[in-house]
Coordinates of C-alpha atoms and ligand atoms in Angstrom, one line a residue:
V1 CA 25.2 19.6 12.1
A2 CA 23.7 23.0 11.0
I3 CA 19.9 23.4 10.6
E4 CA 19.2 25.5 7.7
E5 CA 16.6 27.3 6.9
H6 CA 13.4 25.7 5.7
G7 CA 13.8 22.9 8.0
T8 CA 16.3 20.8 6.7
A9 CA 19.8 19.6 8.1
A10 CA 23.0 17.9 6.1
L11 CA 23.9 15.1 8.1
V12 CA 27.3 13.4 7.3
L13 CA 27.5 9.8 7.9
P14 CA 30.4 7.8 8.8
D15 CA 31.2 6.4 5.6
G16 CA 31.0 9.8 3.9
E17 CA 27.3 9.9 2.6
E18 CA 25.6 13.2 3.1
V19 CA 22.1 12.8 3.9
L20 CA 19.3 15.5 4.1
V21 CA 16.9 15.2 7.0
R22 CA 13.9 17.4 7.4
V23 CA 13.2 18.6 10.6
R24 CA 9.8 19.8 11.6
Q25 CA 8.3 20.7 14.7
S26 CA 5.1 19.1 15.9
D27 CA 2.5 20.1 18.3
H28 CA 1.3 17.0 18.8
A29 CA 4.6 15.1 19.4
R30 CA 5.5 14.5 23.2
T31 CA 8.7 13.0 22.2
T32 CA 11.3 14.0 19.8
R33 CA 11.8 11.4 17.2
I34 CA 13.3 10.5 13.7
R35 CA 11.6 8.8 11.2
L36 CA 13.0 6.5 8.1
G37 CA 11.4 5.2 5.2
P38 CA 13.3 3.6 2.1
R39 CA 12.2 6.0 -0.6
K40 CA 11.7 9.4 1.3
R41 CA 14.2 11.9 3.1
P42 CA 14.7 10.9 6.7
E43 CA 13.0 13.4 9.0
I44 CA 13.1 14.5 12.6
I45 CA 10.0 15.3 14.4
L46 CA 10.6 17.7 17.2
A47 CA 8.4 17.7 20.3
A48 CA 6.2 20.4 20.9
E49 CA 8.3 21.7 23.9
A50 CA 11.7 21.2 22.3
H51 CA 14.4 23.6 21.1
P52 CA 15.3 23.5 17.2
T53 CA 19.1 22.8 18.2
D54 CA 17.6 19.5 19.9
A55 CA 17.3 18.3 16.2
S56 CA 21.4 19.2 15.6
R57 CA 22.4 17.3 19.1
L58 CA 20.3 14.0 18.2
L59 CA 21.8 14.2 14.3
E60 CA 25.0 14.8 16.0
H61 CA 25.3 12.0 18.8
R62 CA 23.2 9.2 16.6
S63 CA 24.8 9.7 13.1
S64 CA 26.0 5.7 13.4
W65 CA 22.8 4.7 14.6
I66 CA 21.0 6.8 11.9
A67 CA 23.4 5.4 9.1
N68 CA 22.8 1.9 10.6
K69 CA 19.1 2.1 10.5
L70 CA 18.8 4.0 7.4
A71 CA 21.2 0.7 5.4
A72 CA 18.6 -1.6 7.1
V73 CA 15.7 0.4 5.8
R74 CA 17.2 0.9 2.2
A75 CA 17.6 -2.7 2.4
L76 CA 13.8 -3.3 2.7
G77 CA 13.0 -0.9 0.6
E78 CA 14.5 -2.8 -2.2
S79 CA 13.4 -6.1 -1.0
D80 CA 11.9 -8.1 -3.8
E81 CA 11.6 -11.4 -1.7
L82 CA 8.3 -12.2 -2.8
G83 CA 9.2 -11.4 -6.7
L84 CA 6.0 -9.3 -7.3
E85 CA 8.4 -6.7 -9.5
A86 CA 9.8 -9.7 -11.7
T87 CA 6.4 -11.6 -12.5
D88 CA 4.3 -10.6 -15.6
R89 CA 1.3 -12.6 -13.8
L90 CA -1.1 -11.2 -11.6
P91 CA -0.7 -12.1 -7.8
L92 CA -4.4 -12.1 -6.1
D93 CA -4.9 -14.3 -2.9
G94 CA -1.8 -16.2 -3.2
Q95 CA -2.1 -17.4 -6.7
L96 CA -0.6 -16.1 -9.7
L97 CA -3.0 -15.7 -12.5
P98 CA -1.7 -15.6 -16.4
V99 CA -3.0 -12.8 -18.5
D100 CA -4.0 -12.5 -21.9
V101 CA -3.7 -9.5 -23.8
R102 CA -5.8 -8.5 -26.3
W103 CA -6.4 -5.2 -28.5
A104 CA -9.5 -3.3 -28.1
K105 CA -11.2 0.0 -28.0
R106 CA -13.0 -0.5 -25.1
P107 CA -10.7 -1.1 -21.8
T108 CA -11.7 -4.3 -19.9
A109 CA -10.1 -6.9 -17.5
R110 CA -11.6 -10.1 -16.4
R111 CA -11.0 -13.3 -14.9
T112 CA -11.9 -16.3 -17.3
P113 CA -13.4 -19.4 -15.7
D114 CA -10.2 -21.3 -16.5
G115 CA -8.2 -18.8 -13.9
R116 CA -6.7 -16.6 -16.3
V117 CA -6.8 -12.6 -16.4
C118 CA -8.4 -11.6 -19.6
A119 CA -7.2 -8.0 -20.5
C120 CA -8.4 -5.8 -23.3
G121 CA -7.4 -2.1 -24.0
P122 CA -6.3 0.2 -26.9
D123 CA -3.0 0.8 -25.4
E124 CA -0.5 -0.3 -22.5
E125 CA -1.9 2.3 -20.5
A126 CA -5.5 1.9 -20.7
I127 CA -4.7 -1.9 -20.1
V128 CA -2.8 -1.3 -16.8
A129 CA -5.5 1.2 -15.7
A130 CA -8.0 -1.7 -16.6
L131 CA -6.3 -4.2 -14.5
E132 CA -5.9 -2.1 -11.8
R133 CA -9.8 -1.5 -11.6
W134 CA -10.1 -5.3 -12.0
Y135 CA -7.5 -5.8 -8.9
R136 CA -10.0 -3.0 -7.0
R137 CA -13.5 -5.2 -7.8
E138 CA -11.3 -8.7 -6.7
A139 CA -10.6 -6.6 -3.8
R140 CA -13.9 -5.6 -3.0
I141 CA -15.1 -8.9 -3.0
L142 CA -12.5 -10.5 -1.2
L143 CA -11.9 -8.0 1.8
G144 CA -16.0 -7.5 1.8
H145 CA -16.5 -11.1 2.5
M146 CA -13.6 -11.0 5.3
L147 CA -14.8 -7.6 6.8
E148 CA -18.6 -9.3 7.1
H149 CA -17.4 -12.4 8.6
E150 CA -15.0 -10.8 11.2
A151 CA -17.6 -8.1 12.3
Q152 CA -19.9 -11.1 12.9
R153 CA -17.3 -13.1 14.8
L154 CA -16.4 -9.7 16.9
R155 CA -20.0 -8.6 16.8
I156 CA -18.5 -5.0 15.8
G157 CA -20.8 -3.4 13.5
Y158 CA -19.4 -1.0 10.6
R159 CA -21.3 1.3 8.2
R160 CA -19.5 0.9 4.6
L161 CA -16.4 -0.5 3.2
T162 CA -14.6 1.5 0.5
V163 CA -11.1 0.2 -1.3
R164 CA -8.6 2.4 -1.9
D165 CA -4.9 2.6 -3.0
P166 CA -3.5 5.1 -0.2
K167 CA 0.2 5.7 -0.2
R168 CA 0.7 4.8 3.3
R169 CA -1.7 3.2 4.9
W170 CA -3.2 -0.3 4.9
G171 CA -6.5 0.5 6.2
S172 CA -8.5 3.4 8.0
C173 CA -11.8 3.8 9.9
S174 CA -13.9 6.9 10.4
S175 CA -15.6 7.5 13.8
A176 CA -18.8 7.0 11.7
G177 CA -17.7 3.4 11.1
D178 CA -16.9 3.7 7.6
I179 CA -14.0 1.6 7.0
S180 CA -11.2 1.8 4.0
L181 CA -8.9 -0.9 2.7
S182 CA -6.2 -1.0 0.3
W183 CA -6.5 -3.0 -2.6
R184 CA -3.3 -4.1 -2.3
L185 CA -3.9 -6.1 0.8
V186 CA -4.8 -8.9 -2.3
L187 CA -1.2 -9.3 -2.6
T188 CA -0.4 -10.4 0.8
P189 CA -1.2 -13.7 2.6
A190 CA -4.7 -14.1 3.8
S191 CA -3.4 -14.1 7.5
V192 CA -2.1 -10.5 7.0
R193 CA -5.1 -9.3 5.1
R194 CA -7.4 -10.7 8.5
Y195 CA -5.2 -8.6 10.7
V196 CA -5.6 -5.5 8.8
V197 CA -9.2 -6.0 8.6
V198 CA -9.4 -6.8 12.3
H199 CA -7.6 -4.1 13.1
E200 CA -9.6 -1.5 11.3
L201 CA -12.8 -2.8 12.5
L202 CA -11.5 -2.6 16.2
H203 CA -11.0 1.0 15.6
V204 CA -14.8 1.0 15.3
R205 CA -14.8 0.7 19.1
V206 CA -11.2 2.2 20.1
P207 CA -10.3 5.2 17.3
S208 CA -6.5 5.6 18.9
H209 CA -3.9 3.2 19.1
S210 CA -4.1 3.3 23.0
R211 CA -3.4 0.4 25.2
A212 CA -6.7 -0.9 25.3
F213 CA -6.7 -0.9 21.6
W214 CA -3.7 -3.4 21.3
R215 CA -5.2 -5.2 24.1
S216 CA -8.1 -5.6 22.1
V217 CA -6.3 -6.6 19.1
E218 CA -4.5 -9.1 21.2
I219 CA -7.7 -10.9 22.1
A220 CA -9.4 -10.6 18.6
Y221 CA -5.9 -11.6 16.3
P222 CA -3.3 -13.2 18.7
G223 CA -1.4 -13.9 15.6
W224 CA -1.0 -9.9 14.8
R225 CA 2.6 -9.7 15.4
E226 CA 3.6 -12.0 12.5
S227 CA 1.2 -9.6 10.4
V228 CA 3.0 -6.5 11.5
S229 CA 6.3 -7.7 10.9
W230 CA 4.9 -9.3 7.2
L231 CA 3.9 -5.7 6.5
S232 CA 6.8 -4.0 7.5
R233 CA 9.0 -6.5 5.6
H234 CA 7.1 -6.8 2.3
G235 CA 5.1 -3.7 2.6
S236 CA 7.1 -1.7 0.5
E237 CA 7.3 -4.1 -2.5
V238 CA 3.5 -4.6 -2.0
R239 CA 3.0 -0.8 -2.7
R240 CA 5.6 -0.9 -5.5
F241 CA 3.5 -3.4 -7.5
R242 CA 2.2 -2.1 -10.6
C243 CA 0.5 -4.2 -13.8
D244 CA 2.9 -2.7 -16.4
A245 CA 4.7 -6.2 -16.7
A246 CA 1.3 -8.1 -16.7
A247 CA 0.1 -5.7 -19.5
R248 CA 2.8 -6.1 -21.7
A249 CA 2.9 -10.3 -20.9
G250 CA 0.8 -10.9 -24.3
E251 CA 1.4 -9.1 -27.5
P252 CA -1.5 -7.3 -27.8
R253 CA -3.7 -9.2 -30.7
R254 CA -6.1 -7.0 -32.6
L255 CA -9.5 -8.5 -32.4
A256 CA -11.2 -9.1 -35.9
D257 CA -14.2 -6.8 -35.4
D258 CA -12.0 -4.1 -33.7
S259 CA -9.7 -3.5 -36.9
A260 CA -12.6 -1.9 -38.8
S261 CA -12.8 0.8 -36.4
E262 CA -9.3 1.7 -36.2
G263 CA -8.2 5.2 -37.5
A264 CA -9.0 8.6 -36.2
E265 CA -11.5 6.8 -33.8
R266 CA -8.6 5.8 -32.0
L267 CA -7.1 8.9 -31.0
D268 CA -10.2 10.5 -29.0
L269 CA -10.8 7.3 -26.8
P270 CA -13.3 8.1 -24.0
T271 CA -11.8 6.4 -21.1
W272 CA -14.5 3.8 -20.3
D273 CA -15.0 2.6 -16.9
D274 CA -15.5 -1.3 -17.0
R275 CA -17.4 -1.9 -13.8
Ligands
ZN301 ZN1 -5.1 1.6 13.5

């Protein structure tokens, strides 16, 4: 296996498939490891003191291992066991909420008292964006309550909660005690959500993933392993979820009072924030 320029290596798997592997050296890595994900190029991270030929040796000796792992990881990446992709409803905290889509100049989304979501907007894109903002608001409430509850139970103070949509993480905690959580956690079971909340809260005390940290996780949330495996099994499906299908669920119906303002005005719609 030749390591080419720009840190890429071509690996031929036992079934003949050629896979490009990224190779990079890390000053922080103590051991050389290989990282595989469902939708990204496999990556070899060379330990600080490793020689670049270590990467080719690793690829040569472990090609069938890599092939097996890659197949497993890809199968997981395409898993749709939760059915999030198929549904035109909005999953939230274990429920599937039906959506009513209406045409309106101003994009908004809100929950109605009968357990539906009413989404409005000038086009599908705006409705999708409004629904995502709605998700963030719901997440802020759900996660905020949970964080508050766990902070009191564990007697750990934090400064502030921010709800985001990070690509790789479910949450993070700064040294100042600012906790950030993914809004997508509202798509996961409450037990999984609670694990992430507890995990980040414990980082206020122990910032690293040291042994002491995992001991504190074990004490604070004994069921954490099931949550970790749920996330590794379903995490990519949760991250793939988009509100597009829900935004298309209903024929956009034009409201009577909006039809009068149709026309040129529609072309330069400001992007309202429905907060
Ligand atoms: Zn952590």
